[in-house]
Coordinates of C-alpha atoms in Angstrom, one line a residue:
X1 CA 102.3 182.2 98.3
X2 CA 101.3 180.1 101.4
X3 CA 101.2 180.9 105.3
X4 CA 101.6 177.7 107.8
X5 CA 98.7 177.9 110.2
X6 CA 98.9 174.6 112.1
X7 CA 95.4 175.2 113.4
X8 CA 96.9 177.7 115.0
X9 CA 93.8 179.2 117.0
X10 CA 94.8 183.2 117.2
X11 CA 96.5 183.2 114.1
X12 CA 93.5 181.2 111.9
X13 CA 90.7 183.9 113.9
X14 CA 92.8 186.9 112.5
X15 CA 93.1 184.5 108.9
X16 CA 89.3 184.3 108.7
X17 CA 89.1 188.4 109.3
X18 CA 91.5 189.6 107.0
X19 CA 93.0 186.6 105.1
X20 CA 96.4 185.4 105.2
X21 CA 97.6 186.9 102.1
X22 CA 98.6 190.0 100.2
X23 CA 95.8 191.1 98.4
X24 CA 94.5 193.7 96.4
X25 CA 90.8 194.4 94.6
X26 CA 90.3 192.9 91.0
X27 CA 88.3 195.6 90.1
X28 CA 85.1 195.4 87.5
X29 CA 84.8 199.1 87.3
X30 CA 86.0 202.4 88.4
X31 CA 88.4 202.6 91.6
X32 CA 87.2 201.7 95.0
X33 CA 85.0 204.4 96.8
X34 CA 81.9 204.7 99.4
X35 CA 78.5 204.3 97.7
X36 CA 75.7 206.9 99.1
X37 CA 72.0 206.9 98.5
X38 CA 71.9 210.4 98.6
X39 CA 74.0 210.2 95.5
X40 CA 74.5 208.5 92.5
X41 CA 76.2 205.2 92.9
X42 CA 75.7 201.7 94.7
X43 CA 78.5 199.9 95.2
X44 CA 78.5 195.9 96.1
X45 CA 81.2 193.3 96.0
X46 CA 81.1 189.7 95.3
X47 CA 83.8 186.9 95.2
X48 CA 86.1 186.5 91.7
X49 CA 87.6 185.5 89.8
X50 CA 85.0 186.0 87.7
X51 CA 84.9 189.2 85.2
X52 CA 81.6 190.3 86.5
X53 CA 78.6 188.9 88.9
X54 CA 77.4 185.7 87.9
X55 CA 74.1 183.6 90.1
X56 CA 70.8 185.9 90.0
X57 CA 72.2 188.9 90.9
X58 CA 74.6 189.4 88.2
X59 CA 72.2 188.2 86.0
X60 CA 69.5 191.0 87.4
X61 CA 72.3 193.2 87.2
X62 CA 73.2 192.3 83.3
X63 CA 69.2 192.2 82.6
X64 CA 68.3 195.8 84.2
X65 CA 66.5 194.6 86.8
X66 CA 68.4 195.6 89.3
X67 CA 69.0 199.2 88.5
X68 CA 65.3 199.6 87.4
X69 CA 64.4 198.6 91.4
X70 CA 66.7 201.0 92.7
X71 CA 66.4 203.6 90.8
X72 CA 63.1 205.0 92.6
X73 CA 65.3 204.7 95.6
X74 CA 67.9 207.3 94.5
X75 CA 69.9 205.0 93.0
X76 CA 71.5 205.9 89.4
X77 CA 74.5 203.8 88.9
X78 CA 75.1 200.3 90.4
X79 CA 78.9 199.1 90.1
X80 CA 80.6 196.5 91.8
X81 CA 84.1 195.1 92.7
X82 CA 85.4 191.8 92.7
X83 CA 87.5 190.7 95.2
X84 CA 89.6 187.3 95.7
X85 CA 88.0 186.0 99.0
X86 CA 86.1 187.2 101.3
X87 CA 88.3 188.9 104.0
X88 CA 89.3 190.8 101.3
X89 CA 85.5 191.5 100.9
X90 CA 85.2 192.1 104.7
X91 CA 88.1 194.9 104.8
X92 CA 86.4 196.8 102.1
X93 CA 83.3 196.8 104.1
X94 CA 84.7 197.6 107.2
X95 CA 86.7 200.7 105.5
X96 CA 83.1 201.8 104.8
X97 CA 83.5 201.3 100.8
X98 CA 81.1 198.6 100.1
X99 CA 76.9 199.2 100.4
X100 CA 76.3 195.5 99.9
X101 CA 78.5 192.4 99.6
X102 CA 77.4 188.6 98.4
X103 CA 80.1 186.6 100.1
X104 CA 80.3 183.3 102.0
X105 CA 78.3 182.2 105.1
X106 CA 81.7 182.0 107.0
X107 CA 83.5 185.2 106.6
X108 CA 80.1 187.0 107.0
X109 CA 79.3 185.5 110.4
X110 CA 82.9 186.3 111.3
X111 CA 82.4 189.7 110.4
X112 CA 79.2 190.0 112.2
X113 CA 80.8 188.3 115.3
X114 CA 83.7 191.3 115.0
X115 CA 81.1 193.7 115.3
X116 CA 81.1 194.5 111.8
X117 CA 77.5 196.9 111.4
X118 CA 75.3 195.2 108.5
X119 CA 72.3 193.3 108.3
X120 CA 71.2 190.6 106.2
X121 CA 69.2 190.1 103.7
X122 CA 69.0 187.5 101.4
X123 CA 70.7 184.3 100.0
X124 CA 72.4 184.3 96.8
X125 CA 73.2 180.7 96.9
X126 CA 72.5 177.6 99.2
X127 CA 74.6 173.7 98.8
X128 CA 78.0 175.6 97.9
X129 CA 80.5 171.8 97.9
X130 CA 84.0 171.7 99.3
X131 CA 85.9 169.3 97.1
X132 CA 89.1 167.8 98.4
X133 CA 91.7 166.7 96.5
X134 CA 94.9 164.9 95.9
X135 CA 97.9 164.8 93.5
X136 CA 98.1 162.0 91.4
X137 CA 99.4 158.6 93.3
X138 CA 98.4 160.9 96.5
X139 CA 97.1 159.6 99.7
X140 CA 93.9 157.9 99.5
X141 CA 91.7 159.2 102.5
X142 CA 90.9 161.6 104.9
X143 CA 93.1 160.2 107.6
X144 CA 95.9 159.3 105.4
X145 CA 96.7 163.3 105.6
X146 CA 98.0 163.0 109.1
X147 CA 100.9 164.7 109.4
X148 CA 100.8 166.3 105.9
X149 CA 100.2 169.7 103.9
X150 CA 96.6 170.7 103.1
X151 CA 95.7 174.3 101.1
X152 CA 92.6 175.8 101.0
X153 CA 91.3 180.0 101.0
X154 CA 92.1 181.2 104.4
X155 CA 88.6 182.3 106.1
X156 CA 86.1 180.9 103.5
X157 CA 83.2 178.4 103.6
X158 CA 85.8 176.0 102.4
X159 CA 88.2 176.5 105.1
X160 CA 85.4 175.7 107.7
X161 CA 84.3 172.6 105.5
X162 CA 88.1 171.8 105.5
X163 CA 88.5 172.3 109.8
X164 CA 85.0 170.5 110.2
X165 CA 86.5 167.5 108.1
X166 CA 89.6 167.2 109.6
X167 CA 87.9 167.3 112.9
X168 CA 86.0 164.3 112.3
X169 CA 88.8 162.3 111.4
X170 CA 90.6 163.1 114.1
X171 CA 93.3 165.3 112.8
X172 CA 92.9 168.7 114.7
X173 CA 96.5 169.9 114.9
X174 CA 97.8 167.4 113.2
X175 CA 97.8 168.6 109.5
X176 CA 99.8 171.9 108.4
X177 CA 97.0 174.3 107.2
X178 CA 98.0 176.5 104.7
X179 CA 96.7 179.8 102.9
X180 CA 96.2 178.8 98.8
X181 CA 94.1 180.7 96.6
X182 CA 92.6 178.7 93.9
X183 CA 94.8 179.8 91.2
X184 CA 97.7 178.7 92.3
X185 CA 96.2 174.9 93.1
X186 CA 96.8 173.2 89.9
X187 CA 100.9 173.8 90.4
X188 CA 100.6 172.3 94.2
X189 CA 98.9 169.6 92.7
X190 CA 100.8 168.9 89.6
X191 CA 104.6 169.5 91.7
X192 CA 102.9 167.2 95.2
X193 CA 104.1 170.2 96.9
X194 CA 100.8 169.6 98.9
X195 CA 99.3 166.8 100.5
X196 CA 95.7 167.9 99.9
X197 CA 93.8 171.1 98.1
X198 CA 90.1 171.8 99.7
X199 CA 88.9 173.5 96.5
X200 CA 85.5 175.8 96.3
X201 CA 82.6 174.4 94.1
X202 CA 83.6 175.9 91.0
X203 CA 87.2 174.7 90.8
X204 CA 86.9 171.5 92.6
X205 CA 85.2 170.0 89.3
X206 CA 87.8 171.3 87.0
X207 CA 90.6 169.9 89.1
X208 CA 89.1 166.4 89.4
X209 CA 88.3 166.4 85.4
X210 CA 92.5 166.7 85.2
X211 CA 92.6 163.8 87.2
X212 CA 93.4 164.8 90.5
X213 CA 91.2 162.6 92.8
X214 CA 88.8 163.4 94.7
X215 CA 89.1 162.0 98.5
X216 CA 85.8 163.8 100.5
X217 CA 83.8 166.4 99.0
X218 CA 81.5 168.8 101.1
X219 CA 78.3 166.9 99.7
X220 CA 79.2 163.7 101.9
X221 CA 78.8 166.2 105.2
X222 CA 75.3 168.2 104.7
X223 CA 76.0 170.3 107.8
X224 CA 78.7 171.8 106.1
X225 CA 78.0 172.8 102.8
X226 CA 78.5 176.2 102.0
X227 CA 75.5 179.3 101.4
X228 CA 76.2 182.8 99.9
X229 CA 74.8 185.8 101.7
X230 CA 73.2 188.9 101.2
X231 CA 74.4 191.6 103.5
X232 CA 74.0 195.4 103.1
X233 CA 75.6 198.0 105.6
X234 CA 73.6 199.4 108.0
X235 CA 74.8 203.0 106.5
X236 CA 73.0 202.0 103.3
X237 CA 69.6 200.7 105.1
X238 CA 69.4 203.8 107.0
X239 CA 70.1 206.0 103.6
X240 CA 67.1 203.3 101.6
X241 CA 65.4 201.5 103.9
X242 CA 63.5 199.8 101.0
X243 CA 66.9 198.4 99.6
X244 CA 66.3 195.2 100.6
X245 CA 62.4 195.0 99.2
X246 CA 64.4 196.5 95.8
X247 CA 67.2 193.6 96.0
X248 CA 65.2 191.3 96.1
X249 CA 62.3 191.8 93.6
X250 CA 65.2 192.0 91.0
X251 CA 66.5 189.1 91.8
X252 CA 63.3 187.2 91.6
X253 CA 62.9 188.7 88.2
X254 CA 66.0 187.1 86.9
X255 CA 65.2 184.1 88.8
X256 CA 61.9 184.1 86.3
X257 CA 63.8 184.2 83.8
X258 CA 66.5 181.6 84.7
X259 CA 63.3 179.1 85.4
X260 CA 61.7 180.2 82.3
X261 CA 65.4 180.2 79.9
X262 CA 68.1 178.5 81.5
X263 CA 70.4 177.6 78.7
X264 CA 70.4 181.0 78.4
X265 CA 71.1 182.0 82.0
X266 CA 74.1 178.9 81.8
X267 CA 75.5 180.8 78.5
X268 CA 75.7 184.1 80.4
X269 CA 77.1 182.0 83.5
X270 CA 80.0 181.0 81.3
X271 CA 80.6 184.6 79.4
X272 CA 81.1 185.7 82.8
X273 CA 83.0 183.4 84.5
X274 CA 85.0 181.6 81.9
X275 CA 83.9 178.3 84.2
X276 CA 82.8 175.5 81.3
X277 CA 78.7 175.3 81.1
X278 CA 78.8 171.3 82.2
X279 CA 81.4 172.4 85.7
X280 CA 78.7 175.6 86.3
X281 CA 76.0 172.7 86.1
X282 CA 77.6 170.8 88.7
X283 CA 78.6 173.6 90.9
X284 CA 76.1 175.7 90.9
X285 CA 72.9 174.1 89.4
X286 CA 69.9 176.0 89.8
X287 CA 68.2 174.3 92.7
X288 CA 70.8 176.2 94.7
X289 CA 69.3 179.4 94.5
X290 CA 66.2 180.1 96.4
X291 CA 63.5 182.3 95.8
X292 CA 62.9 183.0 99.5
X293 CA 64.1 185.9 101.1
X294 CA 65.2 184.0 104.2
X295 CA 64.9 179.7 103.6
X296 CA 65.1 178.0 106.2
X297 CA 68.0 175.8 105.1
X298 CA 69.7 178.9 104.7
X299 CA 69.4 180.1 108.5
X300 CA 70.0 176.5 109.6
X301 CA 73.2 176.6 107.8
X302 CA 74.3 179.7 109.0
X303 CA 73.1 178.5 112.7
X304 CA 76.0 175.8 112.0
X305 CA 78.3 178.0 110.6
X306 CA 78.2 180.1 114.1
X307 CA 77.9 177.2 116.0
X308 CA 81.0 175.4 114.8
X309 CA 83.4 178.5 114.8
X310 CA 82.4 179.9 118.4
X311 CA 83.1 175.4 119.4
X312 CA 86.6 176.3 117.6
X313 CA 87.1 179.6 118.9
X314 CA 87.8 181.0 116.0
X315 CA 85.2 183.7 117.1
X316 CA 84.8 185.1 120.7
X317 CA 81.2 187.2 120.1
X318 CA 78.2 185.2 119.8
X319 CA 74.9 186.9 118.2
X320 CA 71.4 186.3 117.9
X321 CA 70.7 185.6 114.1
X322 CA 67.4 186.7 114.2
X323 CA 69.0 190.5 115.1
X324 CA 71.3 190.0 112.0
X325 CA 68.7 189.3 109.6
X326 CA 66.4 192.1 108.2

């Protein structure tokens, strides 16, 4: 299913809030619901289509670390949801049934632009890659896609890397933008019903090893990599203020143990995700995950990420990130 965007400015703001598409949760555990200290149950989201929470806090999650952190918080249970991008993710937090969510830099500063009440507090992930690709016998560059069909996740860090691209080559409002989740990229491909796929870092090496080439690819244009966030409602910090102290202990712990094992954090990469060891090498290898609370790089990124959407005006609300962060 695709929506035609033509850099349409209203239409792409209300895209990167609530996505373009039907969608629904692919949930990893019991139905949807709000998450209390008080009670029994934290709740967080992350992006799919995993099975389950891969990076350090899935594997904190898988190794007990998590739960044994927040227990002495109040905490019994930690669940989570998986959902397919992360508007979806932002709706669910917004309806008030989500504690914590580890999404992309972009929808997260949109969110936090729309007023959305949650404070950050860590980085899962820093030097996510947009790839861009073509069919076979496709065009051979950038600028070649004048005039042409380009999909890509509606609202994600690869639909900025996609926007800040065909900025630079001059093609604002001159390619068709439209709404493609990954699964259904290898058919556009295969059929040429698109010009050009901007693929997330997990998928963009699977698609070039079938021989779709690769024409630009996020790691060409540093200022537009990708980072995943940390960001817990402000519902939550008021019910455990020490959540973020908790967080982030566990996911040094696994971080230990990813320095000191990681074939063995790769092999539970893959169980998860179903994403080939050598492609979760490429995509996410472990430089990417910083031990820091708040790197630099990270808040520099996110800086750009602001920056670039409010010069769009695909966000209205500017915001001091040193108020966002914890």
């Amino acid at each position: 299913m695709t929506k035609d965007t033509r850099f349409d400015v209203s239409r792409t703001r209300r895209a990167l809030l609530k996505g373009a598409a039907a969608s629904g949760l692919l949930l990893a555990g019991s139905g949807v619901r709000a998450a209390t200290g008080n009670g029994k149950t934290l709740r967080f989201g992350v992006i799919g289509p995993a099975r389950a929470p891969a990076a350090p806090t899935g594997y904190a999650l898988e190794r007990g670390y998590l739960l044994r952190e927040l227990a002495p918080l109040g905490f019994k249970d930690v669940r989570f949801d998986m959902f397919s991008n992360g508007p979806d993710l932002n709706e669910a937090f917004f309806s008030g049934t989500l504690d914590v969510g580890i999404y992309g830099d972009t929808p997260a500063v949109v969110a936090r632009s729309q007023g959305l009440k949650g404070r950050l507090i860590g980085f899962e992930e820093i030097g996510l890659a947009g790839w861009l690709l073509t069919p076979r016998g496709g065009v051979r560059s950038v600028k070649a896609l004048d005039g042409k069909t380009v999909g890509v996740p509606l609202g994600s860090y690869i639909h900025r890397y996609l926007l800040g691209v065909l900025d630079g080559a001059g093609l604002t409002g001159r390619v068709r933008v439209v709404h493609m989740l990954g699964r259904d990229a290898g058919a556009a491909l295969e059929h040429g019903s698109i010009g050009a796929y901007a693929a997330p870092s997990d998928l963009g090496p699977t698609l070039a090893a079938l021989g779709y080439p690769v024409i630009d690819k996020a790691t060409q244009h540093p200022e537009l990599l990708g980072s995943s966030v940390i960001v817990a409602s402000t519902n939550i910090l008021g019910q455990a203020p020490d959540l973020p102290g908790a967080w982030n202990r566990a996911r040094r712990a696994a971080l230990a143990d990813i320095d000191r094992d990681p074939l063995a954090y790769f092999d539970f990469h893959q169980r998860t995700s179903g994403i080939p060891i050598e492609t979760i090498k490429i995509s996410h290898p472990i430089a990417n995950y910083p031990a820091e609370v708040l790197p630099p790089p990270g808040i520099q990124l996110l800086d750009g990420v602001k920056r670039f959407l409010l010069g769009s005006r695909l966000i209205r609300n500017d915001f001091a990130l040193q108020q966002w962060q914890i």
